[in-house]
Structures are given as C-alpha cells and as structure tokens.
XYZ file of C-alpha atoms in Angstrom:
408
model
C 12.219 -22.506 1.539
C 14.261 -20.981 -1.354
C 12.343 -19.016 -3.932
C 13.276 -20.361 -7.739
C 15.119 -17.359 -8.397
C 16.874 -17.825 -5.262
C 18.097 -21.320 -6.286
C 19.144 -19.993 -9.866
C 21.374 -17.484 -8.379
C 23.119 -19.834 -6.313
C 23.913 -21.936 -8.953
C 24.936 -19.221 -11.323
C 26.885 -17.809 -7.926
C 28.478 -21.395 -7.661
C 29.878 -21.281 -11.770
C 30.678 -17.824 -11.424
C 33.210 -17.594 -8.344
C 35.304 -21.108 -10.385
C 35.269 -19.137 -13.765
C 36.750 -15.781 -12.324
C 39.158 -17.413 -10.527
C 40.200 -19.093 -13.813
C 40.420 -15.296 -15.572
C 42.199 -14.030 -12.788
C 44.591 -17.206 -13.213
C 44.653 -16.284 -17.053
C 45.096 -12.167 -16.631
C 48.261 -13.067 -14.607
C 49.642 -15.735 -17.481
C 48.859 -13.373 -19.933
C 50.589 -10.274 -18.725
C 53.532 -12.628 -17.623
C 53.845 -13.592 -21.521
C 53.651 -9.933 -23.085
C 57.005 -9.282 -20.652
C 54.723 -7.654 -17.463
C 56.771 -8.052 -14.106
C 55.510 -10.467 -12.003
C 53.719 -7.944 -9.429
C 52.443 -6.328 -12.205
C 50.892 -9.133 -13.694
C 49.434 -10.726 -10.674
C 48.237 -7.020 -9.426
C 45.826 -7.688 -12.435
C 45.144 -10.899 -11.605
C 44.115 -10.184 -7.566
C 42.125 -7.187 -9.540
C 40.023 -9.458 -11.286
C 39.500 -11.294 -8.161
C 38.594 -8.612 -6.058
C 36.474 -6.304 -8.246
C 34.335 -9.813 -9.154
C 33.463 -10.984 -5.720
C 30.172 -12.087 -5.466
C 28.480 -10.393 -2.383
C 26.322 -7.969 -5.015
C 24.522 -11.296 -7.105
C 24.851 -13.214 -3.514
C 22.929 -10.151 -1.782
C 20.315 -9.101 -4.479
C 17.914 -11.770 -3.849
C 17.379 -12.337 0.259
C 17.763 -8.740 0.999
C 14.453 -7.871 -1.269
C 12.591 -10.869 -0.190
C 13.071 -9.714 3.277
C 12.000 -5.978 2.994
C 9.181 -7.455 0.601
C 8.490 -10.138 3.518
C 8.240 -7.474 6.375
C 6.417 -5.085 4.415
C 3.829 -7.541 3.638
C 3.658 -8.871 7.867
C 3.292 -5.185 8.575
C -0.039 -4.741 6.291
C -0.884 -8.513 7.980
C -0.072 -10.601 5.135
C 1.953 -13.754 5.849
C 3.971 -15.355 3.376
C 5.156 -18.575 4.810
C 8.213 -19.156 2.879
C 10.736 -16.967 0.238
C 8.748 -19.511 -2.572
C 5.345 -17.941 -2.006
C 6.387 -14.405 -1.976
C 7.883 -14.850 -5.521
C 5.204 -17.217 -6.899
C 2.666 -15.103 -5.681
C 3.248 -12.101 -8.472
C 2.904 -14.727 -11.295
C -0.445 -15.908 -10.413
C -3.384 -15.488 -13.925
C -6.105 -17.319 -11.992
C -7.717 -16.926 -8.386
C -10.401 -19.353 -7.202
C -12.599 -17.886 -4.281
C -14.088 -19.888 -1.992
C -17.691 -18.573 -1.299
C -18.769 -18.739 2.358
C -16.226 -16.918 4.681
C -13.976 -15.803 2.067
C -16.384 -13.770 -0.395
C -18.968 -13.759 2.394
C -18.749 -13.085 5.805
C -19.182 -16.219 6.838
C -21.556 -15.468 9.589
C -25.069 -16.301 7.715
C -28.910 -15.410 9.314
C -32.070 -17.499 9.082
C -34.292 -15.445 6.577
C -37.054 -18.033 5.898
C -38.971 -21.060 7.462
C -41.034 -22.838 5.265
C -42.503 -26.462 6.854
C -43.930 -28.597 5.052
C -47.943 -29.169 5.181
C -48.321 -30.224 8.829
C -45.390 -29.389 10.218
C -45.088 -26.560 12.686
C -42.511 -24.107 12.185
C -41.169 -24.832 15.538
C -41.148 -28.357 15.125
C -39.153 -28.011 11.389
C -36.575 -25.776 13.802
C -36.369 -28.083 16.789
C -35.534 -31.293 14.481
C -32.861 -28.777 12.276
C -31.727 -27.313 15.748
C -31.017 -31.167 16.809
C -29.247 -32.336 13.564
C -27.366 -29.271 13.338
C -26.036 -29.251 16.123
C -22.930 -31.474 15.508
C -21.764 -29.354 12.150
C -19.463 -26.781 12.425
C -20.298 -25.704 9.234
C -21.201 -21.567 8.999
C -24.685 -22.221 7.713
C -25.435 -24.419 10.942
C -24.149 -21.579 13.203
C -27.287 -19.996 11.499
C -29.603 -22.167 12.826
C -28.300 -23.203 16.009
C -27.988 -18.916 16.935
C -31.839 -18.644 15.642
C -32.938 -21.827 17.832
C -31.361 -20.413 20.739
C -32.743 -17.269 20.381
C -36.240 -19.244 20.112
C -35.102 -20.682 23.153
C -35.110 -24.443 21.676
C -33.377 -27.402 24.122
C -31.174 -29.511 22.046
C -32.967 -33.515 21.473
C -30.337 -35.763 21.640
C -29.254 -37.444 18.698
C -26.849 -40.482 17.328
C -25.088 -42.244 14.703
C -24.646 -38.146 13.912
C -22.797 -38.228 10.135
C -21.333 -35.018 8.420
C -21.490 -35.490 4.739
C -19.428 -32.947 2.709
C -20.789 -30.526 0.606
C -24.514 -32.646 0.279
C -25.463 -32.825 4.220
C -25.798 -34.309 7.792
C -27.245 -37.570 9.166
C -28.194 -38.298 12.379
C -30.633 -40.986 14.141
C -32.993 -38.676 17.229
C -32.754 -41.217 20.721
C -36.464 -40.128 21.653
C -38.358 -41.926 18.662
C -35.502 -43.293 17.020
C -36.421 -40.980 13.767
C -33.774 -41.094 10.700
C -33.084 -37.136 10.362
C -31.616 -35.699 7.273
C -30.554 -32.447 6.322
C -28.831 -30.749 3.930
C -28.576 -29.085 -0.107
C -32.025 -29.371 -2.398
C -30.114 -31.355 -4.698
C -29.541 -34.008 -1.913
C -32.563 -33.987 -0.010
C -34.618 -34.371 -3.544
C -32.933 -37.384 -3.830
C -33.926 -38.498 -0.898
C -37.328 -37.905 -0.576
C -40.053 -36.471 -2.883
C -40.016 -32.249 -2.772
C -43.497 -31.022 -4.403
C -43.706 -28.739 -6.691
C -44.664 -25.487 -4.510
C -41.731 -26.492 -2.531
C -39.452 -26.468 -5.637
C -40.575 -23.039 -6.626
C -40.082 -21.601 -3.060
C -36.452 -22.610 -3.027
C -35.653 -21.596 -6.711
C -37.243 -18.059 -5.793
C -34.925 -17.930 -2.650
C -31.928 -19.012 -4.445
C -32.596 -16.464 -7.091
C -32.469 -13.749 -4.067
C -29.087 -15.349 -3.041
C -30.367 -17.069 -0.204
C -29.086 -21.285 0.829
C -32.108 -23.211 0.615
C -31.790 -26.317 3.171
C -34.412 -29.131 3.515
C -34.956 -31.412 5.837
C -36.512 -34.960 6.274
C -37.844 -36.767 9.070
C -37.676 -41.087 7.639
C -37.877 -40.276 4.200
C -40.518 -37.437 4.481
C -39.849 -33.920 3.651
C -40.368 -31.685 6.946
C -39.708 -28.114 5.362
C -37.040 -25.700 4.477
C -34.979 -22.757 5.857
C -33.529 -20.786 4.313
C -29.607 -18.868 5.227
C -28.501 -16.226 4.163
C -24.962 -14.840 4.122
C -23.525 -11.377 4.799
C -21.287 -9.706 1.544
C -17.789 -8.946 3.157
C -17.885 -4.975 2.477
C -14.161 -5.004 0.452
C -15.115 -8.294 -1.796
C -16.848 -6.509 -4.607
C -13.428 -4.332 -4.789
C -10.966 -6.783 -4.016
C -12.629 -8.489 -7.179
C -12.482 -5.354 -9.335
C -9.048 -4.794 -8.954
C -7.769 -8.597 -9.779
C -9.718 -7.767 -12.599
C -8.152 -4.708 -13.210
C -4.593 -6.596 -12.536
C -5.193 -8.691 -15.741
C -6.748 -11.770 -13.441
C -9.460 -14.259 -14.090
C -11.171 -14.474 -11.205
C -13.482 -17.677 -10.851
C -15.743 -18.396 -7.751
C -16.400 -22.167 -6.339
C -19.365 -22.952 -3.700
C -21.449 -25.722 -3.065
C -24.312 -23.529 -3.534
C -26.827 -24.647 -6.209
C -26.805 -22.481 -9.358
C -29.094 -20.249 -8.605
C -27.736 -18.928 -4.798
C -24.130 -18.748 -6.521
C -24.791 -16.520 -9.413
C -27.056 -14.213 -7.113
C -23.970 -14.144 -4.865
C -21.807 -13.967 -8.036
C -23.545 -11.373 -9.547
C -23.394 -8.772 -6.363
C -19.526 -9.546 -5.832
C -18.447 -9.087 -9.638
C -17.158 -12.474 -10.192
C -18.327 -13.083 -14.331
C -17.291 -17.181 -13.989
C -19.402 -18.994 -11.187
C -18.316 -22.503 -10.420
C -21.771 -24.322 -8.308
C -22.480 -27.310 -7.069
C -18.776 -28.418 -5.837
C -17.882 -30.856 -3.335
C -14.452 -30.129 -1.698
C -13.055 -33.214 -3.665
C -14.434 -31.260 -6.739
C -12.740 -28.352 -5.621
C -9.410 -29.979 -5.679
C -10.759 -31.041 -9.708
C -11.528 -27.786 -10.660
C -8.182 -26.539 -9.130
C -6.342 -28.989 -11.312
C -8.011 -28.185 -14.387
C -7.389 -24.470 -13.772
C -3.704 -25.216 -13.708
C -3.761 -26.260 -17.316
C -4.755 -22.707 -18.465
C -1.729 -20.969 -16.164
C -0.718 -20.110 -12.247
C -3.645 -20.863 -10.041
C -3.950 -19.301 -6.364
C -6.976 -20.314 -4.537
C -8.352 -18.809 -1.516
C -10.633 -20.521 1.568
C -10.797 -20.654 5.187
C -12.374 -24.225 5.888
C -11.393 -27.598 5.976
C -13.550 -27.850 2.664
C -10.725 -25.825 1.113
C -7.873 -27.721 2.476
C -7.483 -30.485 -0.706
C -7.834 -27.423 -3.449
C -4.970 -25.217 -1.228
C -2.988 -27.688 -1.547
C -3.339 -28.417 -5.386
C -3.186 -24.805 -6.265
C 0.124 -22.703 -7.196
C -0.520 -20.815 -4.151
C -2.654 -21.198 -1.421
C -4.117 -18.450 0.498
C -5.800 -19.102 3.817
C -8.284 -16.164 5.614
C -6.865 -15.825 8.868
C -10.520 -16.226 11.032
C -10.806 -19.534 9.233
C -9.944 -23.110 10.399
C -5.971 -24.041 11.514
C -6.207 -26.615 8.482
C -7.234 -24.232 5.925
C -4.359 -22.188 7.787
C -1.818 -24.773 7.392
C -2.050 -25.650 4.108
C -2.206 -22.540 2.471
C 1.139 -20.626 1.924
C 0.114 -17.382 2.526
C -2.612 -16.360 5.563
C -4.297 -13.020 5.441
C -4.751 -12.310 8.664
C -6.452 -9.313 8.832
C -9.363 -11.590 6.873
C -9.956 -8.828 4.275
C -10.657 -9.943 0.555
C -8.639 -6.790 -0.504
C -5.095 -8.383 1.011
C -5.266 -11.075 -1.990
C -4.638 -8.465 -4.693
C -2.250 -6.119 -2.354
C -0.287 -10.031 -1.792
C 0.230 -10.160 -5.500
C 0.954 -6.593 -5.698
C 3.727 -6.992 -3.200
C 4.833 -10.585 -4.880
C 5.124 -8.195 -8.074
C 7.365 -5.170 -7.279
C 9.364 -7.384 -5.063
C 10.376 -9.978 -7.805
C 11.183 -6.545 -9.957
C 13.161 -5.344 -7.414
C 15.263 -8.556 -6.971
C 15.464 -8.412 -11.379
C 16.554 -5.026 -10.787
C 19.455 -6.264 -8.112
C 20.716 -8.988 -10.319
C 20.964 -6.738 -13.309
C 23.071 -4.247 -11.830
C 25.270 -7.141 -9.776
C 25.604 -8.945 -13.425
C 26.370 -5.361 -15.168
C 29.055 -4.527 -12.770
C 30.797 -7.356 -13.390
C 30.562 -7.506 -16.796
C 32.022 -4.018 -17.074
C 34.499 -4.329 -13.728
C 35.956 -7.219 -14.523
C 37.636 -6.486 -18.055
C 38.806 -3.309 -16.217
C 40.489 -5.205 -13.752
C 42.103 -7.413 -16.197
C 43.718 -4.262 -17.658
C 41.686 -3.727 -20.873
C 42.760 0.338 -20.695
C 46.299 -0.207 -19.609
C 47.228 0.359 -23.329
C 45.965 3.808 -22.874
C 47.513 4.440 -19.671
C 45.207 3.523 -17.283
C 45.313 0.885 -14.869
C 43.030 0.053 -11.668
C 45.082 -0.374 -8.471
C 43.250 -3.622 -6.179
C 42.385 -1.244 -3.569
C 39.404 0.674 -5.978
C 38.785 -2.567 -7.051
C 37.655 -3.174 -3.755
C 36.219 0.115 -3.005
C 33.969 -0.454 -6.592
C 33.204 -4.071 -5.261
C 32.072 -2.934 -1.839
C 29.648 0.268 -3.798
C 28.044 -2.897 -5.575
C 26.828 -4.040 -2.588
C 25.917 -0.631 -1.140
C 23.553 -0.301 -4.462
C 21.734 -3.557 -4.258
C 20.807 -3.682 -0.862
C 19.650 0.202 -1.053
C 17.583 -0.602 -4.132
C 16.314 -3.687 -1.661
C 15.413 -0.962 0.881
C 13.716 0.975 -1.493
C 10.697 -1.420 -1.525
C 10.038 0.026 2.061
C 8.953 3.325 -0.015
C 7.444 1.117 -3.174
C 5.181 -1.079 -1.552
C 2.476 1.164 0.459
C-alpha cells in the first residue's frame, strides 16, 4: 500500500516529466528564433531534458520508507504497509487497551470471598466449571488456581460468552443456571448485600477485578484477579507524554480497578466500563479531536483497531487483534509504541528532506540547462547535465541511508 506522500509524488512525478518536456521543446524554439544553430539550440533543449529527469523526486520517497521499514523490523516493529509507517508519526491520541497491553496479561487469584454458606471450594469448583470455556486472561486466573487446588472440571452446557459483562452456562449434574462475570452485571442479576458491595469496592480501589458469581439467581461469592504491571508501561506512557500525546486508557474494568491501574501506569484520562462495541465508540469520538492509534491484543480490540488511524496489535496477543492492526509489536513491549512513532517521525522528515533537495535541483538545474548564463559565457554541455542529474540521485538515496544512523 502506497503511503499519501507516496501517491502525491507520483502525481506531481506524472505533471512534471509532460511539462519539462514542453520547456525542453520551448528552449530549442527559442534559441532557434534568436539565430542559435540548430545543434546549438537543441543541445539546450536535450539539456533541459537530461538535467530534469526524475529519478531524484521518483527515488526520495521508497528508498526512506524502506531503510525506515527495516530499521523498525530490526528493533521488532512491523509496519504492514508504506501507509502505516507514514501515518504513524502524525498520531495526537493513543488508546491503550488495559489487560495484556498495559498489563501483563497473565492475572493471579488474590481473594475468595463466598457468600454466607458457601464453601470456598465450592465458589471455586462452580467458577472453575463456568470458566472453563473463556479464553479470556482473567479466566486463565482461575482455571491455573483450580488446578493447582486440584479441582476436576463439572461438565457444563448451553456455555455463552458475553462480551465485556460475562459467561453463561447451564451445569449437566443438577441442571443449575451458572453466571459469572463484572459486579455491574451480576448486581443486575441477583441481589449483592451490602458487605459484599464494600468488599469489592475496597478490592477495586487496590486495583484488583472483582468477579461474582451466581448459582439460579443467588449470589455464590466473589474472587477477586489481579493483573501483573508490564515493567516498561509506566515509561512507555511517560514518554508519549513527553512526545506531546494524549494518552487515554479503555478497560472493562469498573471505575474503581481502572483508575487504581490508571493511577500506577501514569495514564491521567481513564476510560471504564467499555464493552468492545464501546470501544469502537470511543475510538470514533477520539477521531474528532485528531489522529487516533489504538493499541490491544484481543479479539475485544479488533472493532476499535479497525476504526482507529492506526492500529497497533501486541504481538503475544490473538491472530485477530494481529490482523487488523497495521502495525504488530512483536517483541510485546509497551515501549515499541512510542519508538513506532519515533521512527514514523524522522522517517517522514527524511523523505521531506529528499523531496526538497530533488525539487531544489531542479528548480535551479533546469534554467541552467536552458542556457540562462550563456549571455555571460557559460553554457552546460548534456554530458554534466547528466553527471549533475545522476549526483541528485546519489544525494537522496544517501540521505535515505542516513536513517540507518538516525533511528537507534
């Protein structure tokens, strides 16, 4: 995929190569007319021709996207296409994703709280069950912590994954209704008391994912997740910061959790409570205010990657996240997403850089070639014409090299 600039310079490329021809035509006629021999005049002409050729403005964009492009694989950033390279260095907004993208993504069990009656193995065997068909982080929580417990796995049916709120599923033994999932949804549900409520605004104040569960309508207890701060995220943050960034975070994490988790990764604007179809919302309304890239690994993520400018996918996350994003980080680090834009930056300069000196060339070669000194005794013979044309080149593409020493 062209990059924009990439498109413009064909187009100016595809004007340019008519009009010279048309000087050159001109030059020759005109030198004709003032009483020039003929091999005089069209010496000029072929001048004009020659000195003007192209290759420089053709060369200064592609050669810098591909340094930029390899330097970037090299540090294990993937930009798909020439698009997302450029696009990339123009981004004002990025949108984190919380869990495995911020976090690790690899959350513990921290608390059991059953209900009164309810065992705390008996809470963990029916979350053990239910969870057992999401391949959502915060399940790989529970399922590693009923293992470990050494819990067997009840069958269950009519199992039904319920984005961003929580997971329904129907137990074969006693044909009990399970239900799992956020406070918010499970409240709804069923009636939470008020020692309950407490518990799981305390935990959520410590940055912990309260989940409840309900066994036919009745609450059965709570446990409680917690999720690992990837070591880089808190500076990864700082320095889109730094860059001049608004940096906004989106979770489906009630309030609480998400401005606990906000608060220790640096991220002043926390966006809670989203469902991935939300995400995609909040996306579009970002938009409004100027270049959005937004970052995820799950199949959550996929609808907002899509919407945003740019879409950057965490390389350990899931092959849709992967393929809908435009650029994967495949090293997984936080800290790639600014050094992406970084890279997106001095390459586009680099390739401004290129098509100033290709445009500046011209602009000075070409009335050269036409003869504009001859009346003071100078003239430019077609053969430096083409030794000036082919130092053009030599100039972008080592200015495109230099990026190899730019971008660290």
């Amino acid at each position: 995929t062209k990059a924009p600039i990439a498109k413009i310079a064909d187009k100016v490329s595809g004007v340019f190569v008519p009009v010279v021809i048309s000087i050159a035509v001109i030059t020759t006629i005109v030198w004709m007319l003032l009483g020039k021999e003929f091999g005089f005049a069209i010496a000029r002409g072929i001048s004009v021709l020659v000195i003007s050729c192209p290759c420089a403005l053709g060369l200064a964009t592609p050669v810098a996207i591909m340094v930029g492009n390899g330097r970037a694989a090299k540090k294990g950033i993937l930009f798909k296409n020439a698009a997302a390279l450029e696009e990339a260095g123009k981004v004002k907004i990025v949108a984190l994703d919380k869990t495995g993208t911020i976090t690790a993504g690899e959350p513990e069990v921290t608390d059991i709280c059953p209900a009164e009656g309810i065992s705390e193995k008996q809470l963990l065997q029916m979350a053990y069950s239910l969870e057992k068909g999401s391949e959502h982080p915060l399940a790989k929580a529970i399922l590693q912590k009923a293992e470990e417990e050494g819990m067997e796995n009840e069958e269950v049916t009519e199992f039904q994954a319920l984005p961003g709120n929580g997971l329904e599923a129907v137990r074969v033994a006693d044909q009990a209704k399970l239900v799992g999932g956020s406070f918010m949804y499970i409240q709804n549900l069923s009636e939470v008391s008020a020692t309950m409520t407490e518990r799981a605004e305390k935990l959520a104040e410590e940055g912990k994912t309260p989940l409840l569960f309900a066994k036919d309508g009745v609450l059965q207890g709570m446990i409680a997740v917690a999720d690992v701060m990837k070591e880089d995220s808190a500076e990864a943050i700082r320095e889109l910061k730094e860059m001049g960034i608004r940096v906004v975070m989106l979770t489906g994490d009630n309030e609480r959790t998400a401005k606990a988790i906000g608060e220790q990764a640096g991220v002043g604007e926390v966006i809670a409570g989203v469902l991935p179809d939300g995400k995609e919302a909040v996306v579009r309304k970002l938009r409004k205010k100027g270049e959005v890239a937004m970052v995820g690994d799950g199949i959550n993520d996929a609808p907002a990657l899509t919407r945003a400018n740019i879409g950057i996918a965490i390389g350990a996350g899931t092959d849709v996240a992967i393929e809908a994003a435009e650029i994967v980080l495949m090293k997984s680090r936080l800290s790639d997403v600014p050094q992406a834009i970084r890279i997106s930056r001095k390459t586009l300069r680099n390739i401004h850089q290129n098509l100033f000196w290709a445009f500046f060339y011209n602009t000075i070669g070409i009335p050269l070639a036409a003869g504009l000194l001859i009346p003071f005794g100078l003239t430019l013979n077609p053969m430096f014409g083409a030794a000036a044309m082919s130092l053009s080149s030599f100039c972008v593409v080592s200015n495109a090299l230099r990026l190899n020493t730019i971008i660290k």
